[in-house]
GROMACS .gro file of N, CA and C in nm:
model
  303
    1MET      N    1   0.045  -0.106  -0.050
    1MET     CA    2   0.018   0.011  -0.020
    1MET      C    3   0.066   0.157  -0.004
    2PRO      N    4   0.174   0.134   0.101
    2PRO     CA    5   0.258   0.253   0.059
    2PRO      C    6   0.334   0.284  -0.042
    3THR      N    7   0.350   0.154  -0.131
    3THR     CA    8   0.418   0.180  -0.279
    3THR      C    9   0.328   0.283  -0.353
    4ILE      N   10   0.211   0.253  -0.319
    4ILE     CA   11   0.068   0.296  -0.452
    4ILE      C   12   0.093   0.427  -0.404
    5ILE      N   13   0.123   0.467  -0.282
    5ILE     CA   14   0.040   0.656  -0.194
    5ILE      C   15   0.169   0.698  -0.282
    6ILE      N   16   0.349   0.641  -0.257
    6ILE     CA   17   0.425   0.699  -0.305
    6ILE      C   18   0.450   0.747  -0.495
    7LEU      N   19   0.382   0.640  -0.542
    7LEU     CA   20   0.352   0.634  -0.694
    7LEU      C   21   0.296   0.765  -0.751
    8LEU      N   22   0.139   0.788  -0.639
    8LEU     CA   23   0.037   0.867  -0.655
    8LEU      C   24   0.113   1.019  -0.621
    9LEU      N   25   0.174   1.023  -0.489
    9LEU     CA   26   0.246   1.193  -0.493
    9LEU      C   27   0.316   1.176  -0.643
   10PHE      N   28   0.364   1.072  -0.633
   10PHE     CA   29   0.524   1.105  -0.775
   10PHE      C   30   0.444   1.147  -0.875
   11ALA      N   31   0.357   1.128  -0.929
   11ALA     CA   32   0.250   1.103  -1.035
   11ALA      C   33   0.190   1.269  -1.043
   12ALA      N   34   0.117   1.306  -0.873
   12ALA     CA   35   0.087   1.450  -0.898
   12ALA      C   36   0.205   1.570  -0.905
   13LEU      N   37   0.332   1.553  -0.806
   13LEU     CA   38   0.389   1.620  -0.831
   13LEU      C   39   0.420   1.631  -1.004
   14VAL      N   40   0.453   1.509  -1.086
   14VAL     CA   41   0.508   1.536  -1.236
   14VAL      C   42   0.378   1.626  -1.265
   15TRP      N   43   0.287   1.617  -1.289
   15TRP     CA   44   0.192   1.655  -1.333
   15TRP      C   45   0.172   1.820  -1.285
   16PHE      N   46   0.199   1.846  -1.146
   16PHE     CA   47   0.157   1.964  -1.129
   16PHE      C   48   0.275   2.078  -1.207
   17TRP      N   49   0.450   1.981  -1.221
   17TRP     CA   50   0.571   2.075  -1.308
   17TRP      C   51   0.545   2.049  -1.407
   18LEU      N   52   0.438   1.929  -1.530
   18LEU     CA   53   0.447   2.041  -1.593
   18LEU      C   54   0.352   2.103  -1.639
   19ASP      N   55   0.262   2.073  -1.550
   19ASP     CA   56   0.121   2.211  -1.605
   19ASP      C   57   0.161   2.360  -1.586
   20GLY      N   58   0.267   2.356  -1.470
   20GLY     CA   59   0.319   2.464  -1.441
   20GLY      C   60   0.422   2.544  -1.594
   21ALA      N   61   0.463   2.429  -1.666
   21ALA     CA   62   0.593   2.470  -1.690
   21ALA      C   63   0.464   2.474  -1.882
   22ARG      N   64   0.353   2.426  -1.893
   22ARG     CA   65   0.268   2.461  -1.997
   22ARG      C   66   0.223   2.591  -1.961
   23ALA      N   67   0.183   2.657  -1.839
   23ALA     CA   68   0.122   2.740  -1.821
   23ALA      C   69   0.234   2.854  -1.827
   24ARG      N   70   0.351   2.868  -1.809
   24ARG     CA   71   0.446   2.965  -1.815
   24ARG      C   72   0.476   2.989  -2.007
   25GLU      N   73   0.467   2.858  -2.094
   25GLU     CA   74   0.471   2.909  -2.202
   25GLU      C   75   0.378   2.930  -2.221
   26ILE      N   76   0.238   2.909  -2.244
   26ILE     CA   77   0.127   3.056  -2.270
   26ILE      C   78   0.165   3.183  -2.217
   27ALA      N   79   0.197   3.176  -2.111
   27ALA     CA   80   0.194   3.338  -2.058
   27ALA      C   81   0.334   3.428  -2.098
   28THR      N   82   0.437   3.308  -2.190
   28THR     CA   83   0.517   3.354  -2.232
   28THR      C   84   0.431   3.419  -2.390
   29ALA      N   85   0.431   3.316  -2.414
   29ALA     CA   86   0.351   3.328  -2.552
   29ALA      C   87   0.274   3.477  -2.561
   30ILE      N   88   0.149   3.460  -2.505
   30ILE     CA   89   0.100   3.566  -2.478
   30ILE      C   90   0.155   3.735  -2.442
   31SER      N   91   0.278   3.705  -2.340
   31SER     CA   92   0.302   3.831  -2.324
   31SER      C   93   0.414   3.911  -2.421
   32SER      N   94   0.470   3.803  -2.525
   32SER     CA   95   0.557   3.845  -2.596
   32SER      C   96   0.481   3.881  -2.798
   33ALA      N   97   0.353   3.793  -2.772
   33ALA     CA   98   0.244   3.860  -2.917
   33ALA      C   99   0.199   4.032  -2.815
   34ALA      N  100   0.149   4.057  -2.741
   34ALA     CA  101   0.146   4.151  -2.671
   34ALA      C  102   0.231   4.249  -2.687
   35CYS      N  103   0.347   4.238  -2.690
   35CYS     CA  104   0.447   4.339  -2.681
   35CYS      C  105   0.488   4.354  -2.813
   36LYS      N  106   0.426   4.301  -2.895
   36LYS     CA  107   0.514   4.269  -3.037
   36LYS      C  108   0.399   4.396  -3.136
   37GLN      N  109   0.237   4.368  -3.102
   37GLN     CA  110   0.155   4.392  -3.123
   37GLN      C  111   0.153   4.571  -3.079
   38ARG      N  112   0.201   4.567  -2.991
   38ARG     CA  113   0.192   4.669  -2.945
   38ARG      C  114   0.393   4.809  -2.978
   39GLY      N  115   0.428   4.723  -3.049
   39GLY     CA  116   0.573   4.775  -3.083
   39GLY      C  117   0.665   4.781  -2.973
   40LEU      N  118   0.680   4.729  -2.829
   40LEU     CA  119   0.727   4.722  -2.720
   40LEU      C  120   0.804   4.575  -2.768
   41GLN      N  121   0.922   4.607  -2.663
   41GLN     CA  122   1.027   4.512  -2.670
   41GLN      C  123   1.029   4.402  -2.578
   42PHE      N  124   1.019   4.301  -2.608
   42PHE     CA  125   0.985   4.216  -2.482
   42PHE      C  126   1.146   4.138  -2.442
   43LEU      N  127   1.133   4.210  -2.287
   43LEU     CA  128   1.294   4.189  -2.274
   43LEU      C  129   1.306   4.040  -2.203
   44ASP      N  130   1.411   3.957  -2.220
   44ASP     CA  131   1.506   3.866  -2.137
   44ASP      C  132   1.341   3.717  -2.244
   45GLN      N  133   1.280   3.729  -2.268
   45GLN     CA  134   1.184   3.658  -2.334
   45GLN      C  135   1.190   3.540  -2.276
   46THR      N  136   1.133   3.530  -2.180
   46THR     CA  137   1.016   3.453  -2.069
   46THR      C  138   0.952   3.582  -1.986
   47VAL      N  139   0.895   3.534  -1.869
   47VAL     CA  140   0.837   3.540  -1.778
   47VAL      C  141   0.837   3.462  -1.663
   48ALA      N  142   0.832   3.534  -1.488
   48ALA     CA  143   0.881   3.472  -1.439
   48ALA      C  144   0.731   3.457  -1.317
   49LEU      N  145   0.759   3.375  -1.259
   49LEU     CA  146   0.628   3.332  -1.149
   49LEU      C  147   0.591   3.488  -1.070
   50ARG      N  148   0.546   3.494  -1.004
   50ARG     CA  149   0.526   3.610  -0.936
   50ARG      C  150   0.468   3.568  -0.806
   51SER      N  151   0.349   3.480  -0.793
   51SER     CA  152   0.262   3.425  -0.733
   51SER      C  153   0.185   3.294  -0.774
   52LEU      N  154   0.118   3.211  -0.700
   52LEU     CA  155   0.026   3.093  -0.704
   52LEU      C  156  -0.026   3.080  -0.602
   53GLY      N  157  -0.124   3.034  -0.644
   53GLY     CA  158  -0.288   2.963  -0.537
   53GLY      C  159  -0.407   2.943  -0.610
   54LEU      N  160  -0.488   2.884  -0.539
   54LEU     CA  161  -0.627   2.806  -0.584
   54LEU      C  162  -0.720   2.891  -0.629
   55ARG      N  163  -0.835   2.950  -0.741
   55ARG     CA  164  -0.943   2.986  -0.753
   55ARG      C  165  -1.028   2.894  -0.763
   56TRP      N  166  -1.152   2.907  -0.707
   56TRP     CA  167  -1.306   2.819  -0.763
   56TRP      C  168  -1.329   2.921  -0.863
   57THR      N  169  -1.399   2.835  -0.986
   57THR     CA  170  -1.463   2.877  -1.063
   57THR      C  171  -1.581   2.727  -1.119
   58LEU      N  172  -1.629   2.770  -1.209
   58LEU     CA  173  -1.713   2.740  -1.222
   58LEU      C  174  -1.746   2.534  -1.309
   59GLU      N  175  -1.601   2.584  -1.335
   59GLU     CA  176  -1.557   2.436  -1.394
   59GLU      C  177  -1.466   2.344  -1.237
   60GLY      N  178  -1.513   2.467  -1.136
   60GLY     CA  179  -1.427   2.341  -1.028
   60GLY      C  180  -1.286   2.431  -1.006
   61VAL      N  181  -1.182   2.348  -0.902
   61VAL     CA  182  -1.039   2.423  -0.841
   61VAL      C  183  -0.987   2.431  -0.959
   62ARG      N  184  -0.925   2.501  -0.976
   62ARG     CA  185  -0.797   2.574  -1.035
   62ARG      C  186  -0.742   2.661  -0.971
   63ILE      N  187  -0.600   2.630  -1.069
   63ILE     CA  188  -0.462   2.688  -1.041
   63ILE      C  189  -0.458   2.834  -1.046
   64ARG      N  190  -0.456   2.928  -0.988
   64ARG     CA  191  -0.376   3.058  -1.041
   64ARG      C  192  -0.273   3.112  -1.039
   65ARG      N  193  -0.192   3.149  -1.174
   65ARG     CA  194  -0.074   3.207  -1.129
   65ARG      C  195  -0.076   3.347  -1.223
   66VAL      N  196   0.059   3.397  -1.150
   66VAL     CA  197   0.043   3.600  -1.171
   66VAL      C  198   0.184   3.565  -1.198
   67PHE      N  199   0.234   3.572  -1.332
   67PHE     CA  200   0.335   3.578  -1.399
   67PHE      C  201   0.421   3.677  -1.415
   68ARG      N  202   0.530   3.779  -1.400
   68ARG     CA  203   0.573   3.900  -1.446
   68ARG      C  204   0.697   3.895  -1.534
   69PHE      N  205   0.683   3.985  -1.675
   69PHE     CA  206   0.775   4.041  -1.730
   69PHE      C  207   0.798   4.170  -1.755
   70ASP      N  208   0.922   4.181  -1.811
   70ASP     CA  209   0.999   4.269  -1.844
   70ASP      C  210   0.966   4.322  -1.983
   71PHE      N  211   0.956   4.492  -1.983
   71PHE     CA  212   0.968   4.504  -2.201
   71PHE      C  213   1.059   4.634  -2.189
   72SER      N  214   1.071   4.656  -2.287
   72SER     CA  215   1.131   4.834  -2.329
   72SER      C  216   1.017   4.889  -2.414
   73GLU      N  217   0.982   5.050  -2.381
   73GLU     CA  218   0.927   5.092  -2.518
   73GLU      C  219   1.027   5.183  -2.624
   74GLU      N  220   1.120   5.192  -2.622
   74GLU     CA  221   1.245   5.200  -2.698
   74GLU      C  222   1.330   5.169  -2.693
   75GLY      N  223   1.400   5.087  -2.584
   75GLY     CA  224   1.499   5.009  -2.606
   75GLY      C  225   1.589   5.041  -2.528
   76ALA      N  226   1.508   5.180  -2.412
   76ALA     CA  227   1.593   5.196  -2.322
   76ALA      C  228   1.543   5.185  -2.186
   77GLY      N  229   1.570   5.138  -2.076
   77GLY     CA  230   1.454   5.154  -1.999
   77GLY      C  231   1.393   4.969  -1.952
   78ARG      N  232   1.361   4.989  -1.835
   78ARG     CA  233   1.261   4.883  -1.840
   78ARG      C  234   1.146   4.883  -1.762
   79ARG      N  235   1.048   4.821  -1.832
   79ARG     CA  236   0.902   4.848  -1.745
   79ARG      C  237   0.922   4.712  -1.729
   80SER      N  238   0.762   4.686  -1.657
   80SER     CA  239   0.697   4.589  -1.593
   80SER      C  240   0.568   4.563  -1.596
   81GLY      N  241   0.569   4.428  -1.682
   81GLY     CA  242   0.386   4.399  -1.697
   81GLY      C  243   0.358   4.304  -1.588
   82HIS      N  244   0.209   4.208  -1.629
   82HIS     CA  245   0.208   4.095  -1.560
   82HIS      C  246   0.122   4.007  -1.615
   83ILE      N  247   0.092   3.905  -1.601
   83ILE     CA  248  -0.010   3.828  -1.679
   83ILE      C  249  -0.069   3.765  -1.557
   84VAL      N  250  -0.205   3.710  -1.598
   84VAL     CA  251  -0.268   3.625  -1.480
   84VAL      C  252  -0.337   3.536  -1.546
   85LEU      N  253  -0.286   3.372  -1.488
   85LEU     CA  254  -0.362   3.263  -1.531
   85LEU      C  255  -0.441   3.189  -1.462
   86ILE      N  256  -0.546   3.168  -1.464
   86ILE     CA  257  -0.638   3.070  -1.387
   86ILE      C  258  -0.645   2.933  -1.512
   87GLY      N  259  -0.587   2.844  -1.441
   87GLY     CA  260  -0.570   2.700  -1.507
   87GLY      C  261  -0.468   2.716  -1.670
   88ILE      N  262  -0.526   2.721  -1.752
   88ILE     CA  263  -0.427   2.793  -1.836
   88ILE      C  264  -0.494   2.886  -1.951
   89ARG      N  265  -0.619   2.904  -1.897
   89ARG     CA  266  -0.677   3.044  -1.948
   89ARG      C  267  -0.667   3.214  -1.889
   90MET      N  268  -0.622   3.285  -1.971
   90MET     CA  269  -0.609   3.435  -1.915
   90MET      C  270  -0.706   3.511  -1.886
   91GLN      N  271  -0.645   3.557  -1.789
   91GLN     CA  272  -0.799   3.625  -1.682
   91GLN      C  273  -0.779   3.822  -1.718
   92GLU      N  274  -0.639   3.816  -1.709
   92GLU     CA  275  -0.566   3.954  -1.640
   92GLU      C  276  -0.439   3.945  -1.750
   93PHE      N  277  -0.427   4.106  -1.791
   93PHE     CA  278  -0.290   4.144  -1.892
   93PHE      C  279  -0.296   4.251  -1.838
   94SER      N  280  -0.172   4.317  -1.792
   94SER     CA  281  -0.126   4.441  -1.763
   94SER      C  282  -0.039   4.450  -1.819
   95LEU      N  283   0.034   4.611  -1.901
   95LEU     CA  284   0.122   4.622  -1.919
   95LEU      C  285   0.184   4.815  -1.817
   96GLY      N  286   0.101   4.820  -1.762
   96GLY     CA  287   0.148   4.897  -1.656
   96GLY      C  288   0.136   5.053  -1.723
   97LEU      N  289   0.087   5.056  -1.880
   97LEU     CA  290   0.139   5.216  -1.937
   97LEU      C  291   0.019   5.321  -1.916
   98PRO      N  292   0.020   5.410  -1.919
   98PRO     CA  293  -0.049   5.542  -1.869
   98PRO      C  294  -0.147   5.512  -1.958
   99SER      N  295  -0.185   5.508  -2.076
   99SER     CA  296  -0.269   5.507  -2.174
   99SER      C  297  -0.364   5.344  -2.145
  100GLU      N  298  -0.348   5.248  -2.070
  100GLU     CA  299  -0.441   5.109  -2.044
  100GLU      C  300  -0.538   5.209  -1.934
  101GLU      N  301  -0.473   5.288  -1.848
  101GLU     CA  302  -0.559   5.320  -1.742
  101GLU      C  303  -0.704   5.411  -1.829
   0.00000   0.00000   0.00000
């Protein structure tokens, strides 16, 4: 019996890691495309996980991830934006630019 529990825990950890990698790829693709669409430079070509939590939705419990990324308006200076994913769906996207407010 303990072997089954260990295998189930291992499988859950692998699933969580793969789901996180998929969410990060989605967040990177959305952020990169949004920066390109607005004529901004997407810096470092990646996003960083800022927070992780659970949210209840109509479909049930989902993982909520907030990613941060950096971009530049004219190649000088860095600004930060963020993207929120619930599961693998985007809930919020912000560049923090005055024109968005």
